[in-house]
Amino acid sequence: MRYIWLLVLLAAGGICGAIEKTPPQIIEAAYTAEEPDAAMRGAMWKRATRHSFLPYTAGRWYREIEERHQTARRVHAPATVRFLWNENALFVGIEMRDADLVDESTADQTHIFLQADSVELFLKSAGAADYWEIYGSAGNRKTCYHFPSRGRLGLSSNNRYRATFTVTSLCDGSLNRWQDVDSGWTLFFKIPVEELTRHGALWQNGTRWQVLLIRHNFSVNLPCREVTVFPAFSAENPHLYEQWGTLVLKREETRKP
């Protein structure tokens, strides 16, 4: 359990739990020589595999509602994610359908998963003990927690880490107007290599990283908050990185004639 959830467990409605057990997934990040566009319309995005978010549960406090409406058994607001990389950064692009865009957060580095439509990105080098928990919201808010190891989970110092990543959110609709119908939003993470290798991790073709994404979707159109994940995840505790997916940096070699 991430340490902030330990502090706000009752308010958040409890920890999340998964639907079914699946083995960790291998995911390839496509190489791009050019800087990807945050709108995800450039040619480089076509080379990246599009992955769909999967059902999850919003937590024990919501379980009775989810069981009555079977909301945790299917995805109501679909979302997809693609991964790109180069020598400068990791790029993560997420596209989400959303009929009710919500962001009531007022500052960065806060518990935005309790205040806004948001996505959290867990990221860890396969050969390191430290890892990141990064959030981006529909209103361009961002939060980052860095854990030197899972054994230091719960310490307030994890909240004082200032990462150099950027978040770009683009909304097709209006924020915080539940009376109208929105279309959706996109979220673009750019995480510089200087950040990823700051603590000794390698960043090159074939390098393996562990990854998990969790989407939090508040909506007037749903019986309760919807939470979805990629890849499939079977644990209640999102910090169980043994069940995260494996992200492989893939660069196609140019064949000589």
PDB file of C-alpha atoms in Angstrom:
ATOM      1  CA  MET A   1       0.000   0.000   0.000  1.00  0.00           C
ATOM      2  CA  ARG A   2       1.456   3.340  -0.965  1.00  0.00           C
ATOM      3  CA  TYR A   3       2.191   5.365   2.119  1.00  0.00           C
ATOM      4  CA  ILE A   4      -0.292   8.110   1.316  1.00  0.00           C
ATOM      5  CA  TRP A   5      -3.033   5.513   1.154  1.00  0.00           C
ATOM      6  CA  LEU A   6      -2.093   4.468   4.684  1.00  0.00           C
ATOM      7  CA  LEU A   7      -2.964   8.004   5.766  1.00  0.00           C
ATOM      8  CA  VAL A   8      -6.206   8.316   3.824  1.00  0.00           C
ATOM      9  CA  LEU A   9      -7.458   4.726   3.732  1.00  0.00           C
ATOM     10  CA  LEU A  10     -10.895   5.483   5.103  1.00  0.00           C
ATOM     11  CA  ALA A  11     -11.404   8.545   2.938  1.00  0.00           C
ATOM     12  CA  ALA A  12     -10.278   6.728  -0.179  1.00  0.00           C
ATOM     13  CA  GLY A  13     -12.572   3.822   0.399  1.00  0.00           C
ATOM     14  CA  GLY A  14      -9.930   1.199   1.077  1.00  0.00           C
ATOM     15  CA  ILE A  15      -7.279  -0.510  -0.954  1.00  0.00           C
ATOM     16  CA  CYS A  16      -7.815  -1.723  -4.473  1.00  0.00           C
ATOM     17  CA  GLY A  17      -8.184  -5.344  -5.359  1.00  0.00           C
ATOM     18  CA  ALA A  18      -7.927  -7.232  -8.609  1.00  0.00           C
ATOM     19  CA  ILE A  19     -10.335  -9.387 -10.549  1.00  0.00           C
ATOM     20  CA  GLU A  20      -8.298 -12.392 -11.581  1.00  0.00           C
ATOM     21  CA  LYS A  21      -4.726 -13.616 -11.367  1.00  0.00           C
ATOM     22  CA  THR A  22      -2.555 -13.426 -14.459  1.00  0.00           C
ATOM     23  CA  PRO A  23       1.204 -13.789 -15.000  1.00  0.00           C
ATOM     24  CA  PRO A  24       3.258 -10.602 -15.513  1.00  0.00           C
ATOM     25  CA  GLN A  25       3.040  -9.315 -19.085  1.00  0.00           C
ATOM     26  CA  ILE A  26       5.912  -8.488 -21.422  1.00  0.00           C
ATOM     27  CA  ILE A  27       5.406  -5.064 -23.051  1.00  0.00           C
ATOM     28  CA  GLU A  28       7.616  -3.498 -25.702  1.00  0.00           C
ATOM     29  CA  ALA A  29       8.383   0.210 -25.858  1.00  0.00           C
ATOM     30  CA  ALA A  30       8.983   1.282 -29.468  1.00  0.00           C
ATOM     31  CA  TYR A  31      12.004   3.410 -30.329  1.00  0.00           C
ATOM     32  CA  THR A  32      11.530   6.904 -31.754  1.00  0.00           C
ATOM     33  CA  ALA A  33      14.315   9.124 -33.032  1.00  0.00           C
ATOM     34  CA  GLU A  34      12.040  12.165 -32.976  1.00  0.00           C
ATOM     35  CA  GLU A  35      10.318  13.862 -30.062  1.00  0.00           C
ATOM     36  CA  PRO A  36       6.746  12.484 -29.817  1.00  0.00           C
ATOM     37  CA  ASP A  37       3.851  14.916 -29.817  1.00  0.00           C
ATOM     38  CA  ALA A  38       1.691  15.100 -26.708  1.00  0.00           C
ATOM     39  CA  ALA A  39      -1.480  14.828 -28.804  1.00  0.00           C
ATOM     40  CA  MET A  40      -0.319  11.381 -29.995  1.00  0.00           C
ATOM     41  CA  ARG A  41      -0.975  12.101 -33.668  1.00  0.00           C
ATOM     42  CA  GLY A  42       2.562  11.798 -35.017  1.00  0.00           C
ATOM     43  CA  ALA A  43       3.810   8.942 -37.174  1.00  0.00           C
ATOM     44  CA  MET A  44       6.002   7.583 -34.384  1.00  0.00           C
ATOM     45  CA  TRP A  45       2.917   6.699 -32.318  1.00  0.00           C
ATOM     46  CA  LYS A  46       1.737   4.352 -35.074  1.00  0.00           C
ATOM     47  CA  ARG A  47       4.779   2.173 -34.433  1.00  0.00           C
ATOM     48  CA  ALA A  48       3.815   1.726 -30.794  1.00  0.00           C
ATOM     49  CA  THR A  49       1.445  -1.048 -29.754  1.00  0.00           C
ATOM     50  CA  ARG A  50      -1.816   0.165 -28.263  1.00  0.00           C
ATOM     51  CA  HIS A  51      -2.749  -1.609 -25.003  1.00  0.00           C
ATOM     52  CA  SER A  52      -6.219  -1.493 -23.408  1.00  0.00           C
ATOM     53  CA  PHE A  53      -6.863  -0.865 -19.727  1.00  0.00           C
ATOM     54  CA  LEU A  54      -8.541  -3.745 -17.908  1.00  0.00           C
ATOM     55  CA  PRO A  55     -11.153  -4.106 -15.121  1.00  0.00           C
ATOM     56  CA  TYR A  56     -10.112  -3.599 -11.522  1.00  0.00           C
ATOM     57  CA  THR A  57     -11.971  -2.548  -8.378  1.00  0.00           C
ATOM     58  CA  ALA A  58     -12.154   0.778  -6.592  1.00  0.00           C
ATOM     59  CA  GLY A  59     -11.642  -0.903  -3.218  1.00  0.00           C
ATOM     60  CA  ARG A  60     -13.389  -2.587  -0.324  1.00  0.00           C
ATOM     61  CA  TRP A  61     -15.496   0.433   0.588  1.00  0.00           C
ATOM     62  CA  TYR A  62     -17.043   0.333  -2.922  1.00  0.00           C
ATOM     63  CA  ARG A  63     -17.368  -3.438  -3.154  1.00  0.00           C
ATOM     64  CA  GLU A  64     -21.079  -3.738  -2.391  1.00  0.00           C
ATOM     65  CA  ILE A  65     -21.881  -1.110  -5.022  1.00  0.00           C
ATOM     66  CA  GLU A  66     -19.606  -2.814  -7.552  1.00  0.00           C
ATOM     67  CA  GLU A  67     -21.182  -6.190  -6.903  1.00  0.00           C
ATOM     68  CA  ARG A  68     -24.706  -4.840  -7.307  1.00  0.00           C
ATOM     69  CA  HIS A  69     -23.868  -3.089 -10.577  1.00  0.00           C
ATOM     70  CA  GLN A  70     -21.007  -5.402 -11.691  1.00  0.00           C
ATOM     71  CA  THR A  71     -18.919  -2.320 -12.359  1.00  0.00           C
ATOM     72  CA  ALA A  72     -15.609  -4.043 -11.557  1.00  0.00           C
ATOM     73  CA  ARG A  73     -16.221  -6.822 -14.095  1.00  0.00           C
ATOM     74  CA  ARG A  74     -16.065  -4.682 -17.206  1.00  0.00           C
ATOM     75  CA  VAL A  75     -14.595  -1.394 -18.401  1.00  0.00           C
ATOM     76  CA  HIS A  76     -17.204   1.358 -18.711  1.00  0.00           C
ATOM     77  CA  ALA A  77     -14.889   4.130 -19.972  1.00  0.00           C
ATOM     78  CA  PRO A  78     -12.254   2.542 -22.254  1.00  0.00           C
ATOM     79  CA  ALA A  79      -8.641   3.700 -22.245  1.00  0.00           C
ATOM     80  CA  THR A  80      -5.464   2.714 -24.066  1.00  0.00           C
ATOM     81  CA  VAL A  81      -1.757   3.290 -23.481  1.00  0.00           C
ATOM     82  CA  ARG A  82       1.321   3.307 -25.726  1.00  0.00           C
ATOM     83  CA  PHE A  83       5.020   3.432 -24.860  1.00  0.00           C
ATOM     84  CA  LEU A  84       7.882   5.088 -26.765  1.00  0.00           C
ATOM     85  CA  TRP A  85      11.503   5.647 -25.819  1.00  0.00           C
ATOM     86  CA  ASN A  86      14.809   7.035 -27.034  1.00  0.00           C
ATOM     87  CA  GLU A  87      18.156   8.065 -25.575  1.00  0.00           C
ATOM     88  CA  ASN A  88      16.569  11.109 -23.975  1.00  0.00           C
ATOM     89  CA  ALA A  89      13.360   9.952 -22.301  1.00  0.00           C
ATOM     90  CA  LEU A  90      10.526   7.503 -21.786  1.00  0.00           C
ATOM     91  CA  PHE A  91       7.222   8.619 -23.312  1.00  0.00           C
ATOM     92  CA  VAL A  92       3.870   7.247 -22.153  1.00  0.00           C
ATOM     93  CA  GLY A  93       0.694   8.231 -24.005  1.00  0.00           C
ATOM     94  CA  ILE A  94      -2.763   7.443 -22.634  1.00  0.00           C
ATOM     95  CA  GLU A  95      -6.070   8.059 -24.434  1.00  0.00           C
ATOM     96  CA  MET A  96      -9.300   7.872 -22.418  1.00  0.00           C
ATOM     97  CA  ARG A  97     -12.985   8.119 -23.149  1.00  0.00           C
ATOM     98  CA  ASP A  98     -14.720  10.067 -20.418  1.00  0.00           C
ATOM     99  CA  ALA A  99     -18.208  11.590 -20.447  1.00  0.00           C
ATOM    100  CA  ASP A 100     -17.647  13.582 -17.238  1.00  0.00           C
ATOM    101  CA  LEU A 101     -14.245  15.257 -16.883  1.00  0.00           C
ATOM    102  CA  VAL A 102     -13.345  15.920 -13.242  1.00  0.00           C
ATOM    103  CA  ASP A 103     -10.422  17.691 -11.582  1.00  0.00           C
ATOM    104  CA  GLU A 104     -10.923  19.344  -8.201  1.00  0.00           C
ATOM    105  CA  SER A 105      -7.231  19.363  -7.280  1.00  0.00           C
ATOM    106  CA  THR A 106      -5.698  22.743  -6.483  1.00  0.00           C
ATOM    107  CA  ALA A 107      -1.946  22.056  -6.449  1.00  0.00           C
ATOM    108  CA  ASP A 108       0.759  19.669  -7.575  1.00  0.00           C
ATOM    109  CA  GLN A 109       2.255  17.109  -5.212  1.00  0.00           C
ATOM    110  CA  THR A 110      -1.065  16.367  -3.517  1.00  0.00           C
ATOM    111  CA  HIS A 111      -3.356  13.323  -3.318  1.00  0.00           C
ATOM    112  CA  ILE A 112      -4.783  13.995  -6.770  1.00  0.00           C
ATOM    113  CA  PHE A 113      -6.059  10.429  -7.171  1.00  0.00           C
ATOM    114  CA  LEU A 114      -8.689  11.385  -4.577  1.00  0.00           C
ATOM    115  CA  GLN A 115      -9.507  14.688  -6.283  1.00  0.00           C
ATOM    116  CA  ALA A 116      -9.433  14.184 -10.033  1.00  0.00           C
ATOM    117  CA  ASP A 117      -9.660  11.963 -13.031  1.00  0.00           C
ATOM    118  CA  SER A 118      -6.071  10.780 -13.032  1.00  0.00           C
ATOM    119  CA  VAL A 119      -3.616   8.066 -13.943  1.00  0.00           C
ATOM    120  CA  GLU A 120      -0.806   6.802 -11.780  1.00  0.00           C
ATOM    121  CA  LEU A 121       2.305   5.309 -13.326  1.00  0.00           C
ATOM    122  CA  PHE A 122       4.452   2.956 -11.275  1.00  0.00           C
ATOM    123  CA  LEU A 123       7.919   2.529 -12.755  1.00  0.00           C
ATOM    124  CA  LYS A 124      10.922   0.519 -11.576  1.00  0.00           C
ATOM    125  CA  SER A 125      14.162  -0.666 -13.119  1.00  0.00           C
ATOM    126  CA  ALA A 126      14.132  -4.466 -13.064  1.00  0.00           C
ATOM    127  CA  GLY A 127      17.588  -4.493 -11.485  1.00  0.00           C
ATOM    128  CA  ALA A 128      17.044  -1.819  -8.823  1.00  0.00           C
ATOM    129  CA  ALA A 129      15.302  -1.525  -5.465  1.00  0.00           C
ATOM    130  CA  ASP A 130      14.020   2.036  -5.892  1.00  0.00           C
ATOM    131  CA  TYR A 131      10.924   3.000  -7.876  1.00  0.00           C
ATOM    132  CA  TRP A 132       8.567   5.856  -8.717  1.00  0.00           C
ATOM    133  CA  GLU A 133       4.853   6.463  -8.329  1.00  0.00           C
ATOM    134  CA  ILE A 134       3.872   9.261 -10.716  1.00  0.00           C
ATOM    135  CA  TYR A 135       0.441  10.868 -11.215  1.00  0.00           C
ATOM    136  CA  GLY A 136      -1.042  13.081 -13.872  1.00  0.00           C
ATOM    137  CA  SER A 137      -4.551  14.564 -13.793  1.00  0.00           C
ATOM    138  CA  ALA A 138      -7.067  15.820 -16.336  1.00  0.00           C
ATOM    139  CA  GLY A 139      -6.269  19.393 -15.264  1.00  0.00           C
ATOM    140  CA  ASN A 140      -2.496  19.044 -15.761  1.00  0.00           C
ATOM    141  CA  ARG A 141      -1.677  18.461 -12.108  1.00  0.00           C
ATOM    142  CA  LYS A 142       1.185  16.126 -11.242  1.00  0.00           C
ATOM    143  CA  THR A 143       2.515  14.302  -8.224  1.00  0.00           C
ATOM    144  CA  CYS A 144       5.584  12.121  -7.769  1.00  0.00           C
ATOM    145  CA  TYR A 145       6.657   9.817  -4.956  1.00  0.00           C
ATOM    146  CA  HIS A 146      10.028   8.109  -5.011  1.00  0.00           C
ATOM    147  CA  PHE A 147      10.746   5.098  -2.830  1.00  0.00           C
ATOM    148  CA  PRO A 148      14.424   4.143  -2.292  1.00  0.00           C
ATOM    149  CA  SER A 149      13.084   0.664  -1.606  1.00  0.00           C
ATOM    150  CA  ARG A 150       9.798  -0.919  -0.616  1.00  0.00           C
ATOM    151  CA  GLY A 151      11.244  -1.276   2.875  1.00  0.00           C
ATOM    152  CA  ARG A 152      11.031   2.542   3.235  1.00  0.00           C
ATOM    153  CA  LEU A 153       7.386   2.684   2.199  1.00  0.00           C
ATOM    154  CA  GLY A 154       5.433   4.919   4.571  1.00  0.00           C
ATOM    155  CA  LEU A 155       8.141   7.499   5.299  1.00  0.00           C
ATOM    156  CA  SER A 156       7.318  11.163   4.730  1.00  0.00           C
ATOM    157  CA  SER A 157      10.644  11.699   2.931  1.00  0.00           C
ATOM    158  CA  ASN A 158       9.221   9.844  -0.088  1.00  0.00           C
ATOM    159  CA  ASN A 159       6.940  12.825  -0.678  1.00  0.00           C
ATOM    160  CA  ARG A 160       9.807  15.322  -0.841  1.00  0.00           C
ATOM    161  CA  TYR A 161      11.331  13.916  -4.039  1.00  0.00           C
ATOM    162  CA  ARG A 162      11.166  16.415  -6.911  1.00  0.00           C
ATOM    163  CA  ALA A 163      11.292  14.668 -10.247  1.00  0.00           C
ATOM    164  CA  THR A 164      11.949  16.331 -13.593  1.00  0.00           C
ATOM    165  CA  PHE A 165       9.172  14.630 -15.542  1.00  0.00           C
ATOM    166  CA  THR A 166       6.471  16.564 -17.393  1.00  0.00           C
ATOM    167  CA  VAL A 167       2.738  15.940 -17.761  1.00  0.00           C
ATOM    168  CA  THR A 168       0.534  17.203 -20.589  1.00  0.00           C
ATOM    169  CA  SER A 169      -3.243  16.744 -20.404  1.00  0.00           C
ATOM    170  CA  LEU A 170      -5.567  17.562 -23.282  1.00  0.00           C
ATOM    171  CA  CYS A 171      -9.323  17.546 -22.620  1.00  0.00           C
ATOM    172  CA  ASP A 172     -12.122  17.154 -25.149  1.00  0.00           C
ATOM    173  CA  GLY A 173     -14.874  18.676 -23.056  1.00  0.00           C
ATOM    174  CA  SER A 174     -15.257  20.858 -19.970  1.00  0.00           C
ATOM    175  CA  LEU A 175     -13.811  20.209 -16.525  1.00  0.00           C
ATOM    176  CA  ASN A 176     -16.110  19.960 -13.524  1.00  0.00           C
ATOM    177  CA  ARG A 177     -19.415  20.454 -15.336  1.00  0.00           C
ATOM    178  CA  TRP A 178     -21.359  17.296 -14.574  1.00  0.00           C
ATOM    179  CA  GLN A 179     -24.434  18.641 -16.387  1.00  0.00           C
ATOM    180  CA  ASP A 180     -22.885  18.328 -19.872  1.00  0.00           C
ATOM    181  CA  VAL A 181     -21.435  15.380 -21.790  1.00  0.00           C
ATOM    182  CA  ASP A 182     -17.698  15.271 -22.500  1.00  0.00           C
ATOM    183  CA  SER A 183     -15.793  13.050 -24.917  1.00  0.00           C
ATOM    184  CA  GLY A 184     -12.545  12.223 -23.129  1.00  0.00           C
ATOM    185  CA  TRP A 185      -8.972  13.266 -22.483  1.00  0.00           C
ATOM    186  CA  THR A 186      -5.367  12.332 -23.148  1.00  0.00           C
ATOM    187  CA  LEU A 187      -2.395  12.212 -20.806  1.00  0.00           C
ATOM    188  CA  PHE A 188       1.237  12.353 -21.899  1.00  0.00           C
ATOM    189  CA  PHE A 189       4.149  11.573 -19.584  1.00  0.00           C
ATOM    190  CA  LYS A 190       7.716  12.492 -20.519  1.00  0.00           C
ATOM    191  CA  ILE A 191      10.309  11.137 -18.099  1.00  0.00           C
ATOM    192  CA  PRO A 192      13.904  12.203 -18.896  1.00  0.00           C
ATOM    193  CA  VAL A 193      16.689   9.634 -18.914  1.00  0.00           C
ATOM    194  CA  GLU A 194      18.574  11.754 -16.370  1.00  0.00           C
ATOM    195  CA  GLU A 195      15.733  11.018 -13.974  1.00  0.00           C
ATOM    196  CA  LEU A 196      15.531   7.320 -14.771  1.00  0.00           C
ATOM    197  CA  THR A 197      19.271   6.734 -14.440  1.00  0.00           C
ATOM    198  CA  ARG A 198      19.845   9.074 -11.490  1.00  0.00           C
ATOM    199  CA  HIS A 199      20.250   6.158  -9.097  1.00  0.00           C
ATOM    200  CA  GLY A 200      22.342   3.883 -11.296  1.00  0.00           C
ATOM    201  CA  ALA A 201      19.781   2.163 -13.554  1.00  0.00           C
ATOM    202  CA  LEU A 202      20.665   1.374 -17.179  1.00  0.00           C
ATOM    203  CA  TRP A 203      18.778   2.814 -20.151  1.00  0.00           C
ATOM    204  CA  GLN A 204      19.494   1.186 -23.513  1.00  0.00           C
ATOM    205  CA  ASN A 205      18.143  -1.253 -26.064  1.00  0.00           C
ATOM    206  CA  GLY A 206      16.956  -4.415 -24.320  1.00  0.00           C
ATOM    207  CA  THR A 207      16.816  -2.870 -20.849  1.00  0.00           C
ATOM    208  CA  ARG A 208      13.905  -4.149 -18.762  1.00  0.00           C
ATOM    209  CA  TRP A 209      11.715  -2.047 -16.508  1.00  0.00           C
ATOM    210  CA  GLN A 210       8.662  -2.940 -14.442  1.00  0.00           C
ATOM    211  CA  VAL A 211       5.495  -0.938 -14.994  1.00  0.00           C
ATOM    212  CA  LEU A 212       1.908  -0.611 -13.768  1.00  0.00           C
ATOM    213  CA  LEU A 213      -0.729   2.003 -14.638  1.00  0.00           C
ATOM    214  CA  ILE A 214      -3.900   2.644 -12.647  1.00  0.00           C
ATOM    215  CA  ARG A 215      -6.656   4.939 -13.911  1.00  0.00           C
ATOM    216  CA  HIS A 216      -9.068   6.685 -11.515  1.00  0.00           C
ATOM    217  CA  ASN A 217     -12.288   7.830 -13.175  1.00  0.00           C
ATOM    218  CA  PHE A 218     -14.877   9.910 -11.316  1.00  0.00           C
ATOM    219  CA  SER A 219     -18.150  10.347 -13.190  1.00  0.00           C
ATOM    220  CA  VAL A 220     -21.739  11.372 -12.608  1.00  0.00           C
ATOM    221  CA  ASN A 221     -22.635   8.601 -15.057  1.00  0.00           C
ATOM    222  CA  LEU A 222     -21.222   5.751 -12.952  1.00  0.00           C
ATOM    223  CA  PRO A 223     -22.574   4.157  -9.759  1.00  0.00           C
ATOM    224  CA  CYS A 224     -19.155   4.659  -8.151  1.00  0.00           C
ATOM    225  CA  ARG A 225     -15.609   5.644  -9.029  1.00  0.00           C
ATOM    226  CA  GLU A 226     -14.182   3.419 -11.762  1.00  0.00           C
ATOM    227  CA  VAL A 227     -10.632   2.084 -11.469  1.00  0.00           C
ATOM    228  CA  THR A 228      -8.931   0.279 -14.344  1.00  0.00           C
ATOM    229  CA  VAL A 229      -5.388  -1.007 -14.833  1.00  0.00           C
ATOM    230  CA  PHE A 230      -2.755  -1.995 -17.333  1.00  0.00           C
ATOM    231  CA  PRO A 231      -1.397  -4.601 -17.456  1.00  0.00           C
ATOM    232  CA  ALA A 232      -3.637  -7.142 -15.712  1.00  0.00           C
ATOM    233  CA  PHE A 233      -2.939  -7.038 -11.981  1.00  0.00           C
ATOM    234  CA  SER A 234      -4.193  -9.448  -9.326  1.00  0.00           C
ATOM    235  CA  ALA A 235      -2.959  -7.951  -6.037  1.00  0.00           C
ATOM    236  CA  GLU A 236      -4.791  -5.596  -3.687  1.00  0.00           C
ATOM    237  CA  ASN A 237      -1.562  -3.744  -2.923  1.00  0.00           C
ATOM    238  CA  PRO A 238      -0.300  -1.779  -5.965  1.00  0.00           C
ATOM    239  CA  HIS A 239       3.230  -1.867  -4.536  1.00  0.00           C
ATOM    240  CA  LEU A 240       3.522  -5.595  -5.209  1.00  0.00           C
ATOM    241  CA  TYR A 241       5.860  -4.989  -8.137  1.00  0.00           C
ATOM    242  CA  GLU A 242       6.407  -8.713  -8.611  1.00  0.00           C
ATOM    243  CA  GLN A 243       3.072  -8.610 -10.446  1.00  0.00           C
ATOM    244  CA  TRP A 244       3.731  -5.521 -12.551  1.00  0.00           C
ATOM    245  CA  GLY A 245       4.332  -5.881 -16.262  1.00  0.00           C
ATOM    246  CA  THR A 246       7.817  -5.967 -17.767  1.00  0.00           C
ATOM    247  CA  LEU A 247       8.551  -3.070 -20.119  1.00  0.00           C
ATOM    248  CA  VAL A 248      11.323  -3.863 -22.616  1.00  0.00           C
ATOM    249  CA  LEU A 249      13.072  -1.092 -24.534  1.00  0.00           C
ATOM    250  CA  LYS A 250      13.020  -2.301 -28.130  1.00  0.00           C
ATOM    251  CA  ARG A 251      14.997  -0.848 -31.020  1.00  0.00           C
ATOM    252  CA  GLU A 252      14.841  -2.585 -34.378  1.00  0.00           C
ATOM    253  CA  GLU A 253      18.285  -3.142 -35.838  1.00  0.00           C
ATOM    254  CA  THR A 254      18.902  -1.812 -39.357  1.00  0.00           C
ATOM    255  CA  ARG A 255      19.819  -4.667 -41.657  1.00  0.00           C
ATOM    256  CA  LYS A 256      22.708  -4.223 -44.076  1.00  0.00           C
ATOM    257  CA  PRO A 257      21.897  -4.888 -47.744  1.00  0.00           C
TER     258      PRO A 257
END
